[in-house]
mmCIF file of C-alpha atoms in Angstrom:
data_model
loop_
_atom_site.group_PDB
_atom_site.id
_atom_site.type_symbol
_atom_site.label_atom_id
_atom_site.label_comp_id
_atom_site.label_asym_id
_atom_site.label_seq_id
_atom_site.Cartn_x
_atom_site.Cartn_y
_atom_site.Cartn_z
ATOM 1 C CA UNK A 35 56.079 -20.779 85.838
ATOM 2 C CA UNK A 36 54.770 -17.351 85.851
ATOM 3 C CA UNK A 37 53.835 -15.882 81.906
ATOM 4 C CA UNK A 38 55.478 -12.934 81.042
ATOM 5 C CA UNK A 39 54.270 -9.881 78.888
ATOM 6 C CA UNK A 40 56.957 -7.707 77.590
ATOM 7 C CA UNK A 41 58.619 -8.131 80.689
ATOM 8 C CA UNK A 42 55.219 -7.200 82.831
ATOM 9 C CA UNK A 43 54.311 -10.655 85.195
ATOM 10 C CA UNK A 44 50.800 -11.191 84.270
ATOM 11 C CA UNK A 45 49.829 -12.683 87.451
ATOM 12 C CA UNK A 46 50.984 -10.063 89.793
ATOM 13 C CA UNK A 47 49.745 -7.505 86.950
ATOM 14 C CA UNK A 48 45.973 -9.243 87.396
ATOM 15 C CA UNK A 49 46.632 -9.063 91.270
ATOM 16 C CA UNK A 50 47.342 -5.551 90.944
ATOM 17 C CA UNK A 51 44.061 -4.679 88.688
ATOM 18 C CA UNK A 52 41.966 -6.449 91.345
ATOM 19 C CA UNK A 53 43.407 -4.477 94.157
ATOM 20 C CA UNK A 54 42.433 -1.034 92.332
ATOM 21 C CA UNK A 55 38.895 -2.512 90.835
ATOM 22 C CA UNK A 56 37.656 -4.001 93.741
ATOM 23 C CA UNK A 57 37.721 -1.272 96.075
ATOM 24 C CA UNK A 58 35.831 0.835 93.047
ATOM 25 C CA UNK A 59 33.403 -1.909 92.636
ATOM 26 C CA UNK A 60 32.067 -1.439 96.184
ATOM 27 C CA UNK A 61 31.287 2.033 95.748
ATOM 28 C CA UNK A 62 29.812 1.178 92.396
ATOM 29 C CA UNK A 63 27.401 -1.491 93.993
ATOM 30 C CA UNK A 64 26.679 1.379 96.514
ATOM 31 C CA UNK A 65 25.912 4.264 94.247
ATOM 32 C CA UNK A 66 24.359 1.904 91.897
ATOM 33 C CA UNK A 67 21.938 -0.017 94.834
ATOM 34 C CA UNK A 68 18.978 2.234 96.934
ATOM 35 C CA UNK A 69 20.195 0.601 99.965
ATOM 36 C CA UNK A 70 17.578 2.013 103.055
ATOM 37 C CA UNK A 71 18.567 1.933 106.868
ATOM 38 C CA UNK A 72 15.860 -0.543 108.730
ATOM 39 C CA UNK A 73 16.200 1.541 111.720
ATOM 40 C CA UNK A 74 15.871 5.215 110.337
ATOM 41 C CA UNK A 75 14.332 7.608 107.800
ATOM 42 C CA UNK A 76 16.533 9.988 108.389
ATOM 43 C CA UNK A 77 18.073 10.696 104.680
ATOM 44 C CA UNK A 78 21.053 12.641 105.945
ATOM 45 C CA UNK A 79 22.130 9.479 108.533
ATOM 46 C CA UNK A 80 21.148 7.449 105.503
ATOM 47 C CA UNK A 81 23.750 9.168 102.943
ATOM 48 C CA UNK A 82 26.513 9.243 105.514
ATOM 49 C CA UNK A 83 25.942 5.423 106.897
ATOM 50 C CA UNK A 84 25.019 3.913 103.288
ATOM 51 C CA UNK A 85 26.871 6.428 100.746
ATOM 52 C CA UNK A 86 29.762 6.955 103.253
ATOM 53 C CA UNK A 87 30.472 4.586 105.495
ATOM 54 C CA UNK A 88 29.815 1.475 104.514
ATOM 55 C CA UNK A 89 31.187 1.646 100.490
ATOM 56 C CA UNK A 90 34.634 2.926 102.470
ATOM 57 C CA UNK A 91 34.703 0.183 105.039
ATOM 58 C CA UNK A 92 33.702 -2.360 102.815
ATOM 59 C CA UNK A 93 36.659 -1.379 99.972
ATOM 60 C CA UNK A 94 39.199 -0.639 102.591
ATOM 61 C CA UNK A 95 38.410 -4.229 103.981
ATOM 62 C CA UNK A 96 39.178 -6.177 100.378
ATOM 63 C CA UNK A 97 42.277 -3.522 99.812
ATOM 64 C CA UNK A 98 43.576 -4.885 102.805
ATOM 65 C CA UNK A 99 42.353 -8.406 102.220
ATOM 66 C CA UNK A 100 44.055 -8.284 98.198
ATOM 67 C CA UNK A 101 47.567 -6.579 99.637
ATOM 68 C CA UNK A 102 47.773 -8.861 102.526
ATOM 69 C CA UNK A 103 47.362 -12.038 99.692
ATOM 70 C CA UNK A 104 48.751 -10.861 96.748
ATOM 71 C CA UNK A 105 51.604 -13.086 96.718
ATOM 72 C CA UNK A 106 49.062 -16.256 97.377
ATOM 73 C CA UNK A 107 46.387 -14.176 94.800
ATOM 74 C CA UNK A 108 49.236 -14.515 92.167
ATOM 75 C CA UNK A 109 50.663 -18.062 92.826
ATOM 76 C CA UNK A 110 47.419 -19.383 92.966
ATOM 77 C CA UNK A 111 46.900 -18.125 89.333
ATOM 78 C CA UNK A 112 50.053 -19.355 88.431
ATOM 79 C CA UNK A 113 50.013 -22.915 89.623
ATOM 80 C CA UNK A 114 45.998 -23.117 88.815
ATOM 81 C CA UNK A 115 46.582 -25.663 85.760
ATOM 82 C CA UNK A 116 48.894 -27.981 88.264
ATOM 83 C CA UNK A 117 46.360 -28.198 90.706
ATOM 84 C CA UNK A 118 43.201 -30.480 88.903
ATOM 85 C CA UNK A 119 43.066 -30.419 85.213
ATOM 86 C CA UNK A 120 39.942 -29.456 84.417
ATOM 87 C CA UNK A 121 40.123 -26.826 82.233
ATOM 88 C CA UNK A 122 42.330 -27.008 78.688
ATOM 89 C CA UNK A 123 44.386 -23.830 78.321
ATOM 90 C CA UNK A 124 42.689 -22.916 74.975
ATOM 91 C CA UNK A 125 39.531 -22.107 76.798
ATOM 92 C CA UNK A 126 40.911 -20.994 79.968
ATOM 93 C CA UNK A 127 39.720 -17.258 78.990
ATOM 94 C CA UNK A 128 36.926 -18.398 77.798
ATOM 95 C CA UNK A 129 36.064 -19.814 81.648
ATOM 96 C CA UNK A 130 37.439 -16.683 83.237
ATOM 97 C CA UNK A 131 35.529 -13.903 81.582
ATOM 98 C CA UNK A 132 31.964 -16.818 82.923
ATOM 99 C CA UNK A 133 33.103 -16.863 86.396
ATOM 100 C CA UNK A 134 33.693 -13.046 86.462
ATOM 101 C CA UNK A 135 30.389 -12.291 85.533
ATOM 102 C CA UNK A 136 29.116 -15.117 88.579
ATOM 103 C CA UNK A 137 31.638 -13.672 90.957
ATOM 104 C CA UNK A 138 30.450 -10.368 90.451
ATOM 105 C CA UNK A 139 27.086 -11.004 90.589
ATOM 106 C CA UNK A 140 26.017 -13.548 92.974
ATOM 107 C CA UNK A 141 29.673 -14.354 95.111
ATOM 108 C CA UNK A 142 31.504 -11.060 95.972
ATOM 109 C CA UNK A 143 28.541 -8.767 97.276
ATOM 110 C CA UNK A 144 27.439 -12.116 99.373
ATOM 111 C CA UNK A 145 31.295 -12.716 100.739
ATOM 112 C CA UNK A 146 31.914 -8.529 101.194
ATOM 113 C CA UNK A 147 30.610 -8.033 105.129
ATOM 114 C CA UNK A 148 32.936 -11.421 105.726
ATOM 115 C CA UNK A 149 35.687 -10.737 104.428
ATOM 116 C CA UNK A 150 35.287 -7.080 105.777
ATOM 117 C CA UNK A 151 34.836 -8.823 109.638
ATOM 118 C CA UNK A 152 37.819 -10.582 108.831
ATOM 119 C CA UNK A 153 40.047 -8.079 107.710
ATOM 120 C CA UNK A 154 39.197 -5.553 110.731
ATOM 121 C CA UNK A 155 39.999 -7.834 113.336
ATOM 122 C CA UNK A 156 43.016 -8.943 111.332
ATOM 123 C CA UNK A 157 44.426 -5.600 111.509
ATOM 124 C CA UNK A 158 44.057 -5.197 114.596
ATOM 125 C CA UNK A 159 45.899 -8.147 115.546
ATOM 126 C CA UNK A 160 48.401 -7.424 113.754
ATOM 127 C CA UNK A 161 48.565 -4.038 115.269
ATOM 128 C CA UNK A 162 48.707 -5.132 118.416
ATOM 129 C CA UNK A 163 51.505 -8.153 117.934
ATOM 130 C CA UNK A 164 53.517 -6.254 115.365
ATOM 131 C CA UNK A 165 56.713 -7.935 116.837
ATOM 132 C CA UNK A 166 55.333 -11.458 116.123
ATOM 133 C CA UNK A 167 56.494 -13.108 112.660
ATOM 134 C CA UNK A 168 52.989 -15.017 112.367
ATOM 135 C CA UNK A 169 50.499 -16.990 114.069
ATOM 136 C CA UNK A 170 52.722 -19.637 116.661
ATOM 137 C CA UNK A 171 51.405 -22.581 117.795
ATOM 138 C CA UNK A 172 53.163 -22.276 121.273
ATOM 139 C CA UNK A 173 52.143 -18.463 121.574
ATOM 140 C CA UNK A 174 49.446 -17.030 123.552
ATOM 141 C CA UNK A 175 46.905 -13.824 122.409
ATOM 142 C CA UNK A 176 46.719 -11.040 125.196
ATOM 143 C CA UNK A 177 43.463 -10.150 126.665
ATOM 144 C CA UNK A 178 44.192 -6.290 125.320
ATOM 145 C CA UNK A 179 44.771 -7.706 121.773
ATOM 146 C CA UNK A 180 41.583 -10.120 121.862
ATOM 147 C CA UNK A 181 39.836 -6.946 123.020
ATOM 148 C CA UNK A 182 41.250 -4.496 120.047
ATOM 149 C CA UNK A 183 39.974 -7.260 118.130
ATOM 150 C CA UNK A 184 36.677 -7.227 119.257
ATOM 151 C CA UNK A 185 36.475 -3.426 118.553
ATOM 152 C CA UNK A 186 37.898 -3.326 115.145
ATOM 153 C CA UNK A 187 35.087 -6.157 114.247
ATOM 154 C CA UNK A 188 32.480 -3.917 115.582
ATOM 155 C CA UNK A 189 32.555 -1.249 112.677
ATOM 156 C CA UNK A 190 32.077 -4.205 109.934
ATOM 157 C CA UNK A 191 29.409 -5.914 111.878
ATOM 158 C CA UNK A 192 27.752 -2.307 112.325
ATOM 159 C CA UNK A 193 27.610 -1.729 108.481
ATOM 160 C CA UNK A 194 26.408 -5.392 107.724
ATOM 161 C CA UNK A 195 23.640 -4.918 110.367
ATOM 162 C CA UNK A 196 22.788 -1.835 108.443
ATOM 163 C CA UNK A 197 22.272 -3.104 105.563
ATOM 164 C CA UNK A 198 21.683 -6.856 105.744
ATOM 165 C CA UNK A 199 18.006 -7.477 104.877
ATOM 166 C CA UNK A 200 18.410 -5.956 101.939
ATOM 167 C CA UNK A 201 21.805 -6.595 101.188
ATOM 168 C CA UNK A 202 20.966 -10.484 101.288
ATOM 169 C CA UNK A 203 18.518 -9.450 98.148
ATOM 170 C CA UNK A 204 21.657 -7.751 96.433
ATOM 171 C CA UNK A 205 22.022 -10.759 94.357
ATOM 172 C CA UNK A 206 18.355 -10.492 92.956
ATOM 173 C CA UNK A 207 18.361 -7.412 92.135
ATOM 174 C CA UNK A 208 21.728 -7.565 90.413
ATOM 175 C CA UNK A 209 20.000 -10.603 88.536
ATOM 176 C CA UNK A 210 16.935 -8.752 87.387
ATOM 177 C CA UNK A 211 18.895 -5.467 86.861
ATOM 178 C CA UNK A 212 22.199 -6.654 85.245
ATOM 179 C CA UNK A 213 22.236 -10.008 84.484
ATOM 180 C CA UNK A 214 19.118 -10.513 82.788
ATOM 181 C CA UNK A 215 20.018 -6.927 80.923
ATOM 182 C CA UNK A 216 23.174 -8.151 79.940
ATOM 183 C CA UNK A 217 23.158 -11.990 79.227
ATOM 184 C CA UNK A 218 22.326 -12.111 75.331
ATOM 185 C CA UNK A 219 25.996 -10.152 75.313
ATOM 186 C CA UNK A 220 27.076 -11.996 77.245
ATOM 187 C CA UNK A 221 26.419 -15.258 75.524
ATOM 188 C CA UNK A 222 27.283 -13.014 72.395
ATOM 189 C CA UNK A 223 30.757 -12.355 74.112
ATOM 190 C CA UNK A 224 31.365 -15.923 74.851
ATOM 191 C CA UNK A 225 30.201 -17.268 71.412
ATOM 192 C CA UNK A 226 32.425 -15.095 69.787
ATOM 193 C CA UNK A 227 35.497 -16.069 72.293
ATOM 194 C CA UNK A 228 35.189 -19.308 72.237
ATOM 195 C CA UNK A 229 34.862 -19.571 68.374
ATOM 196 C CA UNK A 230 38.577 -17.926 68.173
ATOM 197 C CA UNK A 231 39.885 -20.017 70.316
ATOM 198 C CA UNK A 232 38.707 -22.568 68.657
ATOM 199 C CA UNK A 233 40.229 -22.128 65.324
ATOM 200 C CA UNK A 234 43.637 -21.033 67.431
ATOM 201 C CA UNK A 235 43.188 -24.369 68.947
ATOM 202 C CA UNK A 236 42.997 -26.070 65.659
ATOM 203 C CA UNK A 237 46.371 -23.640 64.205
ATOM 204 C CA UNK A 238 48.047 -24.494 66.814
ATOM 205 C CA UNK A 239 47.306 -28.720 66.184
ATOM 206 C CA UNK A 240 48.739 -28.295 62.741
ATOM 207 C CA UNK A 241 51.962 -26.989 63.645
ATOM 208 C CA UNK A 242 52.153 -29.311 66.392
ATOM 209 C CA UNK A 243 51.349 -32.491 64.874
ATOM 210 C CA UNK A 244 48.374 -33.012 66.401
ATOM 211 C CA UNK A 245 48.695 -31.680 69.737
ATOM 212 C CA UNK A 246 46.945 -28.247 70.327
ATOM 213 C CA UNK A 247 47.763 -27.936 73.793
ATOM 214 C CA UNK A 248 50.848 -25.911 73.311
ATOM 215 C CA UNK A 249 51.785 -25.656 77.345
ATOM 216 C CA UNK A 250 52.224 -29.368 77.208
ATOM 217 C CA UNK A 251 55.175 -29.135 75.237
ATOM 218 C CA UNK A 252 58.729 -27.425 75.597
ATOM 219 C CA UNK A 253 58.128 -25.205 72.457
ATOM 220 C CA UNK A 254 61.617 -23.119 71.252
ATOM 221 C CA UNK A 255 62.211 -19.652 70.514
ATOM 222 C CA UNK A 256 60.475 -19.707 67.081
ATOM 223 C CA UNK A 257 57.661 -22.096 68.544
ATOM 224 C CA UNK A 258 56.446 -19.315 70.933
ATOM 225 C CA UNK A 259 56.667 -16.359 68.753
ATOM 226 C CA UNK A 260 54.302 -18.444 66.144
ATOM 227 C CA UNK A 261 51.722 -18.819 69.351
ATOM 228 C CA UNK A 262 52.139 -15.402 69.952
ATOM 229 C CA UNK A 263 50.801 -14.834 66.112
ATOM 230 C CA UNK A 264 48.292 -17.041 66.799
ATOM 231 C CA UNK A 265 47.305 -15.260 70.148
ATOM 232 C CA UNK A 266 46.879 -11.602 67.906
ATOM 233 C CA UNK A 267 44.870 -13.648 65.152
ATOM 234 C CA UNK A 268 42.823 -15.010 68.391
ATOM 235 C CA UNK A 269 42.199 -11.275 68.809
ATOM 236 C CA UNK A 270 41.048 -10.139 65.217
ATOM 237 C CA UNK A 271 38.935 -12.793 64.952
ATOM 238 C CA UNK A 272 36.920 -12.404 68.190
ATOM 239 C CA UNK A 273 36.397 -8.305 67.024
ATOM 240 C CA UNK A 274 35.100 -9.843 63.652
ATOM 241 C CA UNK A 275 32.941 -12.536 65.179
ATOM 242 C CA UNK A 276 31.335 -10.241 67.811
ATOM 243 C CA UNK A 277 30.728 -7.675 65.216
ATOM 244 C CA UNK A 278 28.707 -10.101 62.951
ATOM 245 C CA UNK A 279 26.716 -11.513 65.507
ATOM 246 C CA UNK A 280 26.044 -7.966 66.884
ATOM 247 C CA UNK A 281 24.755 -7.069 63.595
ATOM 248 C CA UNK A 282 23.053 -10.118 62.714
ATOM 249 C CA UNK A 283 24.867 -11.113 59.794
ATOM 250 C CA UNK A 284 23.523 -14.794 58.993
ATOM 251 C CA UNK A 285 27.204 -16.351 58.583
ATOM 252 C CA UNK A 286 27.668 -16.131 61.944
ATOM 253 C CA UNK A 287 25.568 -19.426 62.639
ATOM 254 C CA UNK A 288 27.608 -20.961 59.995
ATOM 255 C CA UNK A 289 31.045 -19.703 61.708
ATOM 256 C CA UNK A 290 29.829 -20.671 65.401
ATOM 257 C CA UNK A 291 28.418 -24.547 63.854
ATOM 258 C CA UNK A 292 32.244 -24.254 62.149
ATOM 259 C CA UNK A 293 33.193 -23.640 65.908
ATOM 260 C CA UNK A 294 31.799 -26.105 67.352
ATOM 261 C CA UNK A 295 32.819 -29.096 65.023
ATOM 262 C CA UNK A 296 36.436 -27.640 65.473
ATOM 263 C CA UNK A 297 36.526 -28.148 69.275
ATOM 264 C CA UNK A 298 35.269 -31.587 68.813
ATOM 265 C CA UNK A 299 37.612 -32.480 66.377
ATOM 266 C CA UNK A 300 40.911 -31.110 68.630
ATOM 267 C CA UNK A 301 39.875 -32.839 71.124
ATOM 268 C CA UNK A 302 39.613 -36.180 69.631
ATOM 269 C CA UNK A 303 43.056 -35.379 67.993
ATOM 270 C CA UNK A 304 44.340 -33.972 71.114
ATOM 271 C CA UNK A 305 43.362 -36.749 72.964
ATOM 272 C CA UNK A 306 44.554 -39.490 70.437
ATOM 273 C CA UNK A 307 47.699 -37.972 69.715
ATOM 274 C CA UNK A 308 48.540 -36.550 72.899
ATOM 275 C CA UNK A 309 48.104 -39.966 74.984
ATOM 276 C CA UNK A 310 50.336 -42.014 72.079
ATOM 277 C CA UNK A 311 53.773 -39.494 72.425
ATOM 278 C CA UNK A 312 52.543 -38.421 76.139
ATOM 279 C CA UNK A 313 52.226 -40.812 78.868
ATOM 280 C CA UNK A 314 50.407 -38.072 81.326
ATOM 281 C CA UNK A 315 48.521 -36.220 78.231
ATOM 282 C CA UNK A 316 45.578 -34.249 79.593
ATOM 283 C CA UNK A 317 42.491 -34.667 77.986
ATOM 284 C CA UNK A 318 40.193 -31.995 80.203
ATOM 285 C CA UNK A 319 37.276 -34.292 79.157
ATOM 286 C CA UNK A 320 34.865 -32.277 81.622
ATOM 287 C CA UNK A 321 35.875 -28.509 80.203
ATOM 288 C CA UNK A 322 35.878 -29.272 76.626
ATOM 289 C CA UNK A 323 32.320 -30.806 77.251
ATOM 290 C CA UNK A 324 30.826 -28.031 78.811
ATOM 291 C CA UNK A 325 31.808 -25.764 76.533
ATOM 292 C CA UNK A 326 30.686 -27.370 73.714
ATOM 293 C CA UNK A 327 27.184 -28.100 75.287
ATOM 294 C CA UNK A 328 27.216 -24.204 75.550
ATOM 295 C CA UNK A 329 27.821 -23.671 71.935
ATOM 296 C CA UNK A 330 26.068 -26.529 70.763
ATOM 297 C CA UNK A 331 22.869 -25.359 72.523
ATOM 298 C CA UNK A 332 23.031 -22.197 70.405
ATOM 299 C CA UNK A 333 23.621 -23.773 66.944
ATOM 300 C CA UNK A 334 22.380 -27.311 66.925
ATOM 301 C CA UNK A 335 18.632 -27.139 69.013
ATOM 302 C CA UNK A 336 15.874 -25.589 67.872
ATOM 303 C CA UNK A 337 13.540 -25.882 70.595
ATOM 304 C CA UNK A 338 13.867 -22.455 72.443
ATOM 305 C CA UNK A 339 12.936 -23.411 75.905
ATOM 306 C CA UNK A 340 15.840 -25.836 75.845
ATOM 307 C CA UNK A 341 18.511 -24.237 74.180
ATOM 308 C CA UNK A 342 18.006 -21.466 76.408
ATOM 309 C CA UNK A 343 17.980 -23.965 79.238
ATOM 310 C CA UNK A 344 21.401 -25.621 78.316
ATOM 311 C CA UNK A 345 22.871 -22.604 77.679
ATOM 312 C CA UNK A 346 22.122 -20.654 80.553
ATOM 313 C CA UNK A 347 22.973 -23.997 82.608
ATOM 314 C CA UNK A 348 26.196 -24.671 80.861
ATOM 315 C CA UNK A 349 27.304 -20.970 81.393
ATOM 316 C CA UNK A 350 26.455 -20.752 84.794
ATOM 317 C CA UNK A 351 28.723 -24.867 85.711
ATOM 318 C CA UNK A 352 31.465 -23.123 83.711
ATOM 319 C CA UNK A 353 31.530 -20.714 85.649
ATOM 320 C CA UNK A 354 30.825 -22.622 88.861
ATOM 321 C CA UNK A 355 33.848 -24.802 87.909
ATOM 322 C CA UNK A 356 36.383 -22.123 86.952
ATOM 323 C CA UNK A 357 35.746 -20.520 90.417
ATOM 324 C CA UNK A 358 35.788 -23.981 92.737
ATOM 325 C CA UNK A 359 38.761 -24.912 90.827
ATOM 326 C CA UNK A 360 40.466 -21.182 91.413
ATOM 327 C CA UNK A 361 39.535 -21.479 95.298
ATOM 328 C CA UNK A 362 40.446 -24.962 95.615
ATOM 329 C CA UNK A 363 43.729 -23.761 94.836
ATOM 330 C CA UNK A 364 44.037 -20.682 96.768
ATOM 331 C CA UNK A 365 43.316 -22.943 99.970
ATOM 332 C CA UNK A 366 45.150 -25.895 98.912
ATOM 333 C CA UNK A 367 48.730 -23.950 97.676
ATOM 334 C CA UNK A 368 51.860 -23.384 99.649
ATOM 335 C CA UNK A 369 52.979 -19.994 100.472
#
């Protein structure tokens, strides 16, 4: 069931984001990235090819790509906990916010000259067989159509070929230029999230008797209103946290240790207490673990080398996870 937000469909309002940041994005990447033609100098070919064309084929490509999918984009996000249970709803931001910084790093520049191809020649199929409901099994392409095809694909492939030796080190320099720029607020970011959730986790199991897991249930009016509380208090606390740590107050080891021994506890609860009144109670073993290897490494180890490992490790399979789960079910659901 889709979650509503005065009204507003959250899923089709995240759809909707995606179609007006991605395009932007692309032309970020571009004006951001010294991208150099292989095959000329020339800096006037090279600002209309690299500054031009490409950033506008390239966004026009996922605009049609989103539009074409929204409906699937949306349902995907809205049956994503029905799919594999994986992930506990408490945390579920707390996975997202990871696998946005991988997807924007390392998977959408890699996927962009793809899913460009793709789009181009999808177009101009359906161009060309605009009286056809969808792809039929007992229906032959035309030669023209194949053709038009063909053509359309051409002006993708052009601006890949344009672009491709360097644009295969796009992720590396994003790494050395954003990520590695970035990823102490990042971890600050997550710290800080996760830590809220956490002690909305552990609200939540006290007015629940001792099941956190609030979407497991069928909560009433008043129920839901008290979650929403819980959701704003989510929200104050996060501010607070991140400003501490920003600032290096010292309690904010104390509050993240505090976290940590939270998340451990609701699970145990969760899953004692959950599997005793709920036959098909989900534990989501694997995501509470993760996560609390990547808080754990921060407050519990005090070798460096390997808290630095575990947490860069056990951001990076969060991540990972989140977005194999989130494709999984984008190939897997029914229109």
């Amino acid at each position: 069931m889709s979650k509503t937000v005065k009204g507003l469909i959250v899923t089709r309002l995240i759809v909707v984001l995606a179609i007006l940041l991605v395009p932007i994005s692309v032309f970020f990447i571009f004006s951001l990235v010294d991208f150099q033609l292989w095959y000329s100098n020339d800096p006037v070919l090279n600002f209309w090819i690299i500054k031009v064309l490409c950033p506008t084929i390239f966004s026009v490509s996922w605009l049609f790509f989103l539009i074409l999918f929204a409906n699937r984009f949306a349902n995907t996000m809205d049956s994503f906990d029905d799919k594999i249970s994986v992930v506990p709803s408490r945390l579920k931001f707390f996975y997202g916010i990871n696998a946005v910084y991988i997807l924007f790093i390392f998977v959408f520049p890699l996927i962009t000259p793809f899913i460009s191809i793709l789009s181009f020649a999808s177009f101009a199929w359906r161009l060309t067989t605009f009286r056809k409901e969808g792809w039929e099994d007992d229906s032959q392409t035309s030669l023209f159509t194949k053709i038009v095809m063909v053509i359309a694909s051409l002006i993708p492939i052009f601006c890949t070929v344009s672009i491709i030796p360097e644009f295969l080190e796009l992720p590396l320099f994003l790494w050395n230029n954003i990520w590695l720029e970035i990823i102490e607020y990042l971890f600050v970011i997550s710290y800080s999230l996760f830590t809220a959730l956490s002690i909305g986790s552990l609200i939540i199991l006290f007015s629940n008797s001792g099941i956190s897991e609030y979407e497991q249930l069928f909560a009433d009016n008043k129920q839901k209103k008290s979650f929403a509380n819980v959701k704003v208090l989510e929200v104050f606390l996060f501010g607070f946290f991140l400003f501490l740590d920003l600032y290096n107050f010292p309690i904010i080891d104390l509050i993240y240790t505090a976290g940590l021994v939270i998340v451990i506890f609701t699970y145990i609860v969760n899953m004692i207490r959950g599997k005793s009144k709920y036959g098909s109670f989900k534990s989501y073993f694997v995501g509470y673990f993760i996560a609390a290897v990547f808080i754990g490494s921060n407050v519990i180890l005090t070798n460096t080398e390997v808290s630095s490992f575990l947490r860069t490790w056990s951001l990076l399979i969060s991540a990972i996870l989140y977005i194999f789960i989130l494709f999984y079910t984008f190939i897997t659901i029914e229109d």
